[in-house]
Short mmCIF file of C-alpha atoms and ligand atoms in Angstrom, two decimals:
data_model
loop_
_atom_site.label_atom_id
_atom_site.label_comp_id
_atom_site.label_asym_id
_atom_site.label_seq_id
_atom_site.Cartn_x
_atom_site.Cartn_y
_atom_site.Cartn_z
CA UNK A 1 126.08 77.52 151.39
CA UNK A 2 124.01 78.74 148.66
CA UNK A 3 121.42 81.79 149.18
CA UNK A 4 118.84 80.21 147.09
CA UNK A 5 118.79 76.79 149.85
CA UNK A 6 117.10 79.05 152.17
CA UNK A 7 114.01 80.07 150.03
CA UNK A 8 110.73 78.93 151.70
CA UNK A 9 109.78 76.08 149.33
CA UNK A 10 113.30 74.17 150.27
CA UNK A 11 112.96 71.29 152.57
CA UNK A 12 116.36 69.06 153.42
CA UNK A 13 116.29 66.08 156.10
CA UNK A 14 120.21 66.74 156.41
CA UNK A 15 121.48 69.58 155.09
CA UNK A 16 125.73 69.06 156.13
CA UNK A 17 125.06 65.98 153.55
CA UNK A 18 123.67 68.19 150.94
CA UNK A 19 126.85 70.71 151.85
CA UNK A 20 128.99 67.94 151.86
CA UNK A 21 127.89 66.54 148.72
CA UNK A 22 128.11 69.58 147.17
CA UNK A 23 131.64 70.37 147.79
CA UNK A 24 133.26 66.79 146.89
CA UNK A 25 130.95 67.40 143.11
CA UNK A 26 132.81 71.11 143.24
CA UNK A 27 136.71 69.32 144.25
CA UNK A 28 135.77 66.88 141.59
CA UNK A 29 135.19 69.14 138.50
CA UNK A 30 132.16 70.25 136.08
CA UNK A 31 133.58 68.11 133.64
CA UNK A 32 133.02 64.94 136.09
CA UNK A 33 129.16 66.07 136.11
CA UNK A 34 126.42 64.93 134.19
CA UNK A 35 122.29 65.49 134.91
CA UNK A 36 119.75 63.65 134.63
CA UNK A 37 116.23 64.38 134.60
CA UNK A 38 112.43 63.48 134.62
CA UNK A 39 110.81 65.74 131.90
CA UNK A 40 106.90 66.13 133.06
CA UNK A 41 106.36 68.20 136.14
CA UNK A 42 110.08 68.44 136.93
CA UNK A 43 111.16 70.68 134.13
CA UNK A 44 107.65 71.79 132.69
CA UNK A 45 105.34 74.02 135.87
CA UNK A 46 102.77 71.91 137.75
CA UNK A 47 100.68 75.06 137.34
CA UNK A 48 100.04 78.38 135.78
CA UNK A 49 97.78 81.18 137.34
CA UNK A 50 95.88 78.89 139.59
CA UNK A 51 95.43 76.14 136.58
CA UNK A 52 97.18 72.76 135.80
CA UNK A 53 99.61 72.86 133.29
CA UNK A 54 99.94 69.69 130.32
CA UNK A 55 102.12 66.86 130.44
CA UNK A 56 103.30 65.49 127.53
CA UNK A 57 100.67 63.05 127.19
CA UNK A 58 97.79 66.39 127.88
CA UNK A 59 99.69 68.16 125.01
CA UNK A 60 98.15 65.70 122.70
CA UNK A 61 94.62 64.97 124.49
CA UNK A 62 93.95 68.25 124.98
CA UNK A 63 94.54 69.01 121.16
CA UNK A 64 92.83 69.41 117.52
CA UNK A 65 94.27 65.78 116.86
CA UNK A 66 92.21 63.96 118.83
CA UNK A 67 89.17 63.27 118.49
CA UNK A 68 86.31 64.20 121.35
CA UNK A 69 84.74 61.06 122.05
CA UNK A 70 88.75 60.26 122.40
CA UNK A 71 89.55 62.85 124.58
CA UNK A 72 86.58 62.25 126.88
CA UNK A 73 88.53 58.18 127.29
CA UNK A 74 91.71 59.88 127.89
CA UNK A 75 90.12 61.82 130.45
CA UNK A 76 88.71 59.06 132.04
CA UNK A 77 91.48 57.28 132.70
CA UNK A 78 93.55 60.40 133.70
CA UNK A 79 90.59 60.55 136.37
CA UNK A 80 91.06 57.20 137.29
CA UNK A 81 94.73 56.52 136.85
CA UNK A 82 96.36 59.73 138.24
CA UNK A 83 94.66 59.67 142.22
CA UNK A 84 96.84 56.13 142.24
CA UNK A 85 100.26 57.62 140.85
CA UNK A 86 99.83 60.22 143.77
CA UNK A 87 98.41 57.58 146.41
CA UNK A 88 100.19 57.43 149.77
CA UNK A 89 98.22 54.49 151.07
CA UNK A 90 99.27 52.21 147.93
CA UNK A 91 102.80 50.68 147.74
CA UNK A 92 104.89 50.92 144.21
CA UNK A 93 104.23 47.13 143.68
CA UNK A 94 100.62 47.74 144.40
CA UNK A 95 100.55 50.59 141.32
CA UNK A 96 103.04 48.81 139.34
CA UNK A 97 100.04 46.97 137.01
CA UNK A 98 97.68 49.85 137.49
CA UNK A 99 100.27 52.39 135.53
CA UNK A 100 101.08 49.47 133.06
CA UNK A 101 97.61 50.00 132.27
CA UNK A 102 96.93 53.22 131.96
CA UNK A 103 100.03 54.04 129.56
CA UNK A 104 99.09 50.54 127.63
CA UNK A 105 95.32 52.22 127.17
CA UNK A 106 96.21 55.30 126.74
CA UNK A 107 99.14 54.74 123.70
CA UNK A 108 96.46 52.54 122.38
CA UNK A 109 93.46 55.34 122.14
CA UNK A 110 96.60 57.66 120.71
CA UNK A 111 97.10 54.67 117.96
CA UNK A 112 93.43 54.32 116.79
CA UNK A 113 93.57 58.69 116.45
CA UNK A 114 96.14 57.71 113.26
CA UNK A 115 98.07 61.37 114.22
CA UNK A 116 99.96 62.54 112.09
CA UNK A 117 103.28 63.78 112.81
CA UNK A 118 103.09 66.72 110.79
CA UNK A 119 100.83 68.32 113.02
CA UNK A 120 102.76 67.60 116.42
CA UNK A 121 104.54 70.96 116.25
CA UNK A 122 101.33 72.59 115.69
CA UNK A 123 99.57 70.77 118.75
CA UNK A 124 103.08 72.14 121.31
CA UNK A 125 102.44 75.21 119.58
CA UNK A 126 99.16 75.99 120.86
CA UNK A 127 99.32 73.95 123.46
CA UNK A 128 99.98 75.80 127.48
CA UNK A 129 102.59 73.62 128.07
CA UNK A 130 105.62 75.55 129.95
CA UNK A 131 109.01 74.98 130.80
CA UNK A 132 109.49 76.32 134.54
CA UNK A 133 110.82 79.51 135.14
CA UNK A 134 114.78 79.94 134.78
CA UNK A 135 114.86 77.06 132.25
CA UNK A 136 116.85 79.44 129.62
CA UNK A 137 119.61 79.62 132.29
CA UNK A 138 119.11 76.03 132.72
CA UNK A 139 119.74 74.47 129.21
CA UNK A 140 122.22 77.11 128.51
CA UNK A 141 124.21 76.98 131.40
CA UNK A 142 124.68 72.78 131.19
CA UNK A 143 125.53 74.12 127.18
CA UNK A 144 128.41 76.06 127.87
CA UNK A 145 130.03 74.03 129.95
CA UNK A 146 129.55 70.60 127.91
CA UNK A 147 127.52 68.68 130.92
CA UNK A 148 124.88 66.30 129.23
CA UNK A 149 121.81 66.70 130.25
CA UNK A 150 119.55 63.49 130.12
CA UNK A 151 115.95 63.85 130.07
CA UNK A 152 114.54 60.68 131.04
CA UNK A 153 110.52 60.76 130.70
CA UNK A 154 107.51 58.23 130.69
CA UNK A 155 106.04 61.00 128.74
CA UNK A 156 106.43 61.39 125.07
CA UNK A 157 109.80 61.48 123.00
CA UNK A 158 108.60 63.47 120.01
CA UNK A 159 106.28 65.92 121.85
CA UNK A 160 108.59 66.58 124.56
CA UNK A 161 111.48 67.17 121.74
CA UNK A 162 109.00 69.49 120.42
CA UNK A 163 108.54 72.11 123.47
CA UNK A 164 112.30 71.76 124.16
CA UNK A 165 112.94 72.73 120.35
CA UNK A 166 110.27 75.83 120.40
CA UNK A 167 111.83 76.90 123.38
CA UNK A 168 114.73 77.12 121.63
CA UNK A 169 117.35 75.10 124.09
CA UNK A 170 117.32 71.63 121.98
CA UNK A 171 121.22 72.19 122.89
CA UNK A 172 123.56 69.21 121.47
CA UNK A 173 124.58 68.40 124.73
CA UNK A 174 120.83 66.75 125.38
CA UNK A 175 119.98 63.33 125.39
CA UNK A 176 116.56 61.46 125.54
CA UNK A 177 115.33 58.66 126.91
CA UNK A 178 111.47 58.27 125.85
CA UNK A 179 108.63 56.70 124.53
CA UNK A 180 108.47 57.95 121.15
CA UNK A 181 106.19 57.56 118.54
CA UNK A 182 106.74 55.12 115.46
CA UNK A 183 105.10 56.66 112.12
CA UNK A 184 104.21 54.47 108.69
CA UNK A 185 105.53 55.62 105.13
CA UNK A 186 102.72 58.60 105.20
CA UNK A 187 103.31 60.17 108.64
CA UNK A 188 100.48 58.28 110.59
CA UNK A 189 100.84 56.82 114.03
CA UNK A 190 100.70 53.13 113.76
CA UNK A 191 102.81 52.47 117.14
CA UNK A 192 104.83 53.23 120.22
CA UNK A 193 108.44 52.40 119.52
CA UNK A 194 110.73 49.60 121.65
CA UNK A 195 110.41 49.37 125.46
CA UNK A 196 107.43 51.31 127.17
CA UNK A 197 108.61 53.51 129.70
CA UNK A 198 106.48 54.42 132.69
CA UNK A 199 106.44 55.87 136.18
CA UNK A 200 107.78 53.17 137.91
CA UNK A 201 110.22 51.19 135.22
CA UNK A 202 113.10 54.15 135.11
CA UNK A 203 115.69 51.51 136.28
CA UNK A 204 114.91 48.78 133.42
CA UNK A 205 114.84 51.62 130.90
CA UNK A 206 118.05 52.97 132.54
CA UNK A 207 119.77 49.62 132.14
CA UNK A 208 118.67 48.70 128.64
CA UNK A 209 120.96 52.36 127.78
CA UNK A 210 124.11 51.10 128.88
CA UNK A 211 125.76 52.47 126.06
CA UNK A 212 124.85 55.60 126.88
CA UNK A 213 126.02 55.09 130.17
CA UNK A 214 129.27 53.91 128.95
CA UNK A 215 130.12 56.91 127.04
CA UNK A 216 129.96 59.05 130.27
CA UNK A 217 131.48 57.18 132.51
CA UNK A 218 134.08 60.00 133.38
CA UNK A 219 131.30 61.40 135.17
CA UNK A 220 130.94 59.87 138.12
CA UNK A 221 129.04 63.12 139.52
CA UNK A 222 125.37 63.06 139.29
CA UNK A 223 122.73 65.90 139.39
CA UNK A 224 119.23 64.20 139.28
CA UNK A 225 115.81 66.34 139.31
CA UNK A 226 112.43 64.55 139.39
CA UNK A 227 109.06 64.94 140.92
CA UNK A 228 108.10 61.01 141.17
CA UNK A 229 109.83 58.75 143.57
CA UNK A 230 110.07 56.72 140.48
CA UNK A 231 112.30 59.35 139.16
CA UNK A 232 115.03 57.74 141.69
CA UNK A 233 115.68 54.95 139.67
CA UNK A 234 116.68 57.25 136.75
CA UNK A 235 120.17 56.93 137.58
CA UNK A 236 120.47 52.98 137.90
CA UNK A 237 122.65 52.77 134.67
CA UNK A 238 125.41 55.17 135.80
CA UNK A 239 128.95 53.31 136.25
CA UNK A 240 131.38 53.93 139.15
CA UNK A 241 128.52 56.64 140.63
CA UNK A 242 130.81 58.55 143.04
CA UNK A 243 128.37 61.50 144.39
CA UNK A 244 124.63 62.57 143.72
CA UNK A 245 122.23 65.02 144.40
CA UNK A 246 119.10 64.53 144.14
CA UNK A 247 116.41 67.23 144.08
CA UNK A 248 112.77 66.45 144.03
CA UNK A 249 109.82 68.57 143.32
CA UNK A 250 106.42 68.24 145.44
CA UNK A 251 104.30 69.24 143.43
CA UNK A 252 100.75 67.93 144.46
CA UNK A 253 99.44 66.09 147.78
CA UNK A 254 102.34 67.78 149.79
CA UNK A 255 101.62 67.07 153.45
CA UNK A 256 100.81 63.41 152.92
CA UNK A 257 103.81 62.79 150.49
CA UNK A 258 106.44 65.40 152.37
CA UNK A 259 107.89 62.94 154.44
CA UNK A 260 108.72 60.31 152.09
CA UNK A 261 110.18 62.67 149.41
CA UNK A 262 112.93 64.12 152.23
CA UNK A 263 113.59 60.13 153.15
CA UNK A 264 114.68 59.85 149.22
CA UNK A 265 115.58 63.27 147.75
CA UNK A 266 117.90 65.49 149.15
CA UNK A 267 116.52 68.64 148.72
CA UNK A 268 112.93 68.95 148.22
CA UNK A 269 110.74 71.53 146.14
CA UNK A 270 107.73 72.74 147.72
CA UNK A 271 105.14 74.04 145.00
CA UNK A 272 107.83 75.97 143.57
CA UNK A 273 107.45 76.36 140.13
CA UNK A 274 111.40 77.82 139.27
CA UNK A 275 114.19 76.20 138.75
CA UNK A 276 116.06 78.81 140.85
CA UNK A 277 117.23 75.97 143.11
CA UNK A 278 119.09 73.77 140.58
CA UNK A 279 120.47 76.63 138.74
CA UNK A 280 122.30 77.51 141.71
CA UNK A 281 123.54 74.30 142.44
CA UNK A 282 124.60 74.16 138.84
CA UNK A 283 126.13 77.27 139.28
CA UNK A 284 127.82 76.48 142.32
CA UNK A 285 129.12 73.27 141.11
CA UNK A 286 130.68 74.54 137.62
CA UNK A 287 132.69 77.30 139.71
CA UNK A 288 130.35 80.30 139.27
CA UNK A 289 129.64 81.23 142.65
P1 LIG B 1 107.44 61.99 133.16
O1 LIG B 1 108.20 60.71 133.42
O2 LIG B 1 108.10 62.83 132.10
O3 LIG B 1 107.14 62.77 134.37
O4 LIG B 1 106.01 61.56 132.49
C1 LIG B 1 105.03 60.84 133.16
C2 LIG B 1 103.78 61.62 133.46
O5 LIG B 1 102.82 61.48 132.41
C3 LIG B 1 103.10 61.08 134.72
O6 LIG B 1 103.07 62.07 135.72
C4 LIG B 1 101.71 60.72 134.27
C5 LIG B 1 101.52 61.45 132.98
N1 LIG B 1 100.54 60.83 132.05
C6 LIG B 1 99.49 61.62 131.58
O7 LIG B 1 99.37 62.78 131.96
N2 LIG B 1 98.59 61.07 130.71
C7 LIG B 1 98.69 59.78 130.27
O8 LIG B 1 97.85 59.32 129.46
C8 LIG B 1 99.77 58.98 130.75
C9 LIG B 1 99.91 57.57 130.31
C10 LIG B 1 100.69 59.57 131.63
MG1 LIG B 2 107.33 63.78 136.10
#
């Protein structure tokens, strides 16, 4: 079907639906398509030479606006909080409060820091955050041929925006759906805007953007990339879905987590840290090959 389906880090459960699927998106059109996708650890690399790379959330803690005894909190509950995101043995409604709490504590702590938002682009900057590899191709390619691209993230709006920006593919054709940060007169933190978003409330945050939703609803084709199963619900709001494809990225804990990702994504990403897979879908689907 595609060349790139057979690199080692692809897993399908049914391949003819992933063919199939692929060739009623291609009958239908580009211009029927639109993506949608988780931001942290679906299109920024897990890892980097053998070391973790920063979620949105790291990009601050790990920076000059924070202040130690802060980061050492932030830490902690990263410690605490991120072995249950990734637990097997726990159901969704069983980590449902426990993530509620760690994003409540952990906006909080960033609150008390009074950031400033001048210094965000400084703290991407120097941060070793990194969009994966073939991301140019990515954001361009979605460009050229008008297909929005929605990056729905529990991370954060503005800091996200930021790597996007310095990466230079902040394209028009980009929409986000985030928890961004709400500044007073002089540029200081004082609050987390509107709805939080985290790991496991994509479909409430999905439905309270039907407008968004609304204005594509000629697109009835769906490309949707995460590497959470909460990432699933990401696509909730879209009207009259007709087809989608969902691609998943196992990043961490594979062998206990493999099965359940191939019962809910169709093709799955093991420790691969390109986005060689979706580009060729995206290529395949918009006519190019
Ligand atoms: P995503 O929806 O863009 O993937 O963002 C969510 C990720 O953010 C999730 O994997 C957990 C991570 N996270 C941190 O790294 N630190 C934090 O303080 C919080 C609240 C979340
Ligand atoms: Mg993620």
């Amino acid at each position: 079907m595609i060349a790139e389906l057979s690199k080692p880090s692809v897993y399908m459960k049914d391949p003819q639906r992933v063919q199939k699927t692929m060739e009623s998106m291609l009958k239908a059109g580009s211009n029927t398509l639109q993506v949608i996708s988780d931001f942290d650890m679906t299109l920024t690399r897990f890892s980097f030479n053998g070391k973790r790379c920063p979620t949105c959330h790291n990009i601050l803690d790990n920076s000059k606006v924070i202040s130690d005894d802060c980061k050492q909190k932030l830490d902690e509950l990263l410690k605490t909080y991120y072995p249950i995101e990734i637990d097997t043995s726990l159901s969704v409604e069983q980590k449902l409060p426990l993530m509620v709490d760690w994003w409540t504590k952990a906006h909080e702590l960033l609150v008390e820091q009074k950031i400033r938002k001048d210094l965000l682009a400084t703290a991407v900057h120097e941060s070793e955050a990194k969009l994966r590899d073939g991301y140019q191709l990515f954001f361009d390619h979605l460009h050229q041929h008008s297909i929005p691209l929605l990056i729905f993230s529990a991370g954060i709006g503005d800091i996200l925006e930021e790597v996007i920006r310095q990466n230079g593919v902040f394209h028009p054709n980009v929409n986000v759906f985030s928890n961004y940060m709400d500044f007073d007169e002089s540029g200081v933190l004082k609050a987390f805007k509107g709805e939080l978003i985290h790991i496991y409330n994509k479909r409430e945050g999905a439905l309270l953007n039907t407008g968004h939703f609304q204005e594509l609803r000629t697109r009835p084709n769906v490309l949707l990339m995460g590497d959470s199963l909460g990432d699933l619900a990401m696509a909730d709001g879209v009207q009259n879905m007709e087809n989608i494809l969902k691609i998943g990225f196992l990043n961490d804990k594979i062998e206990e987590r493999k099965q359940s990702y191939l019962d809910s994504y169709d093709i799955v990403l093991v420790e691969d840290e390109t986005l060689d897979v979706p580009n060729a879908v995206l290529l395949y689907l918009t006519g190019n090959k």
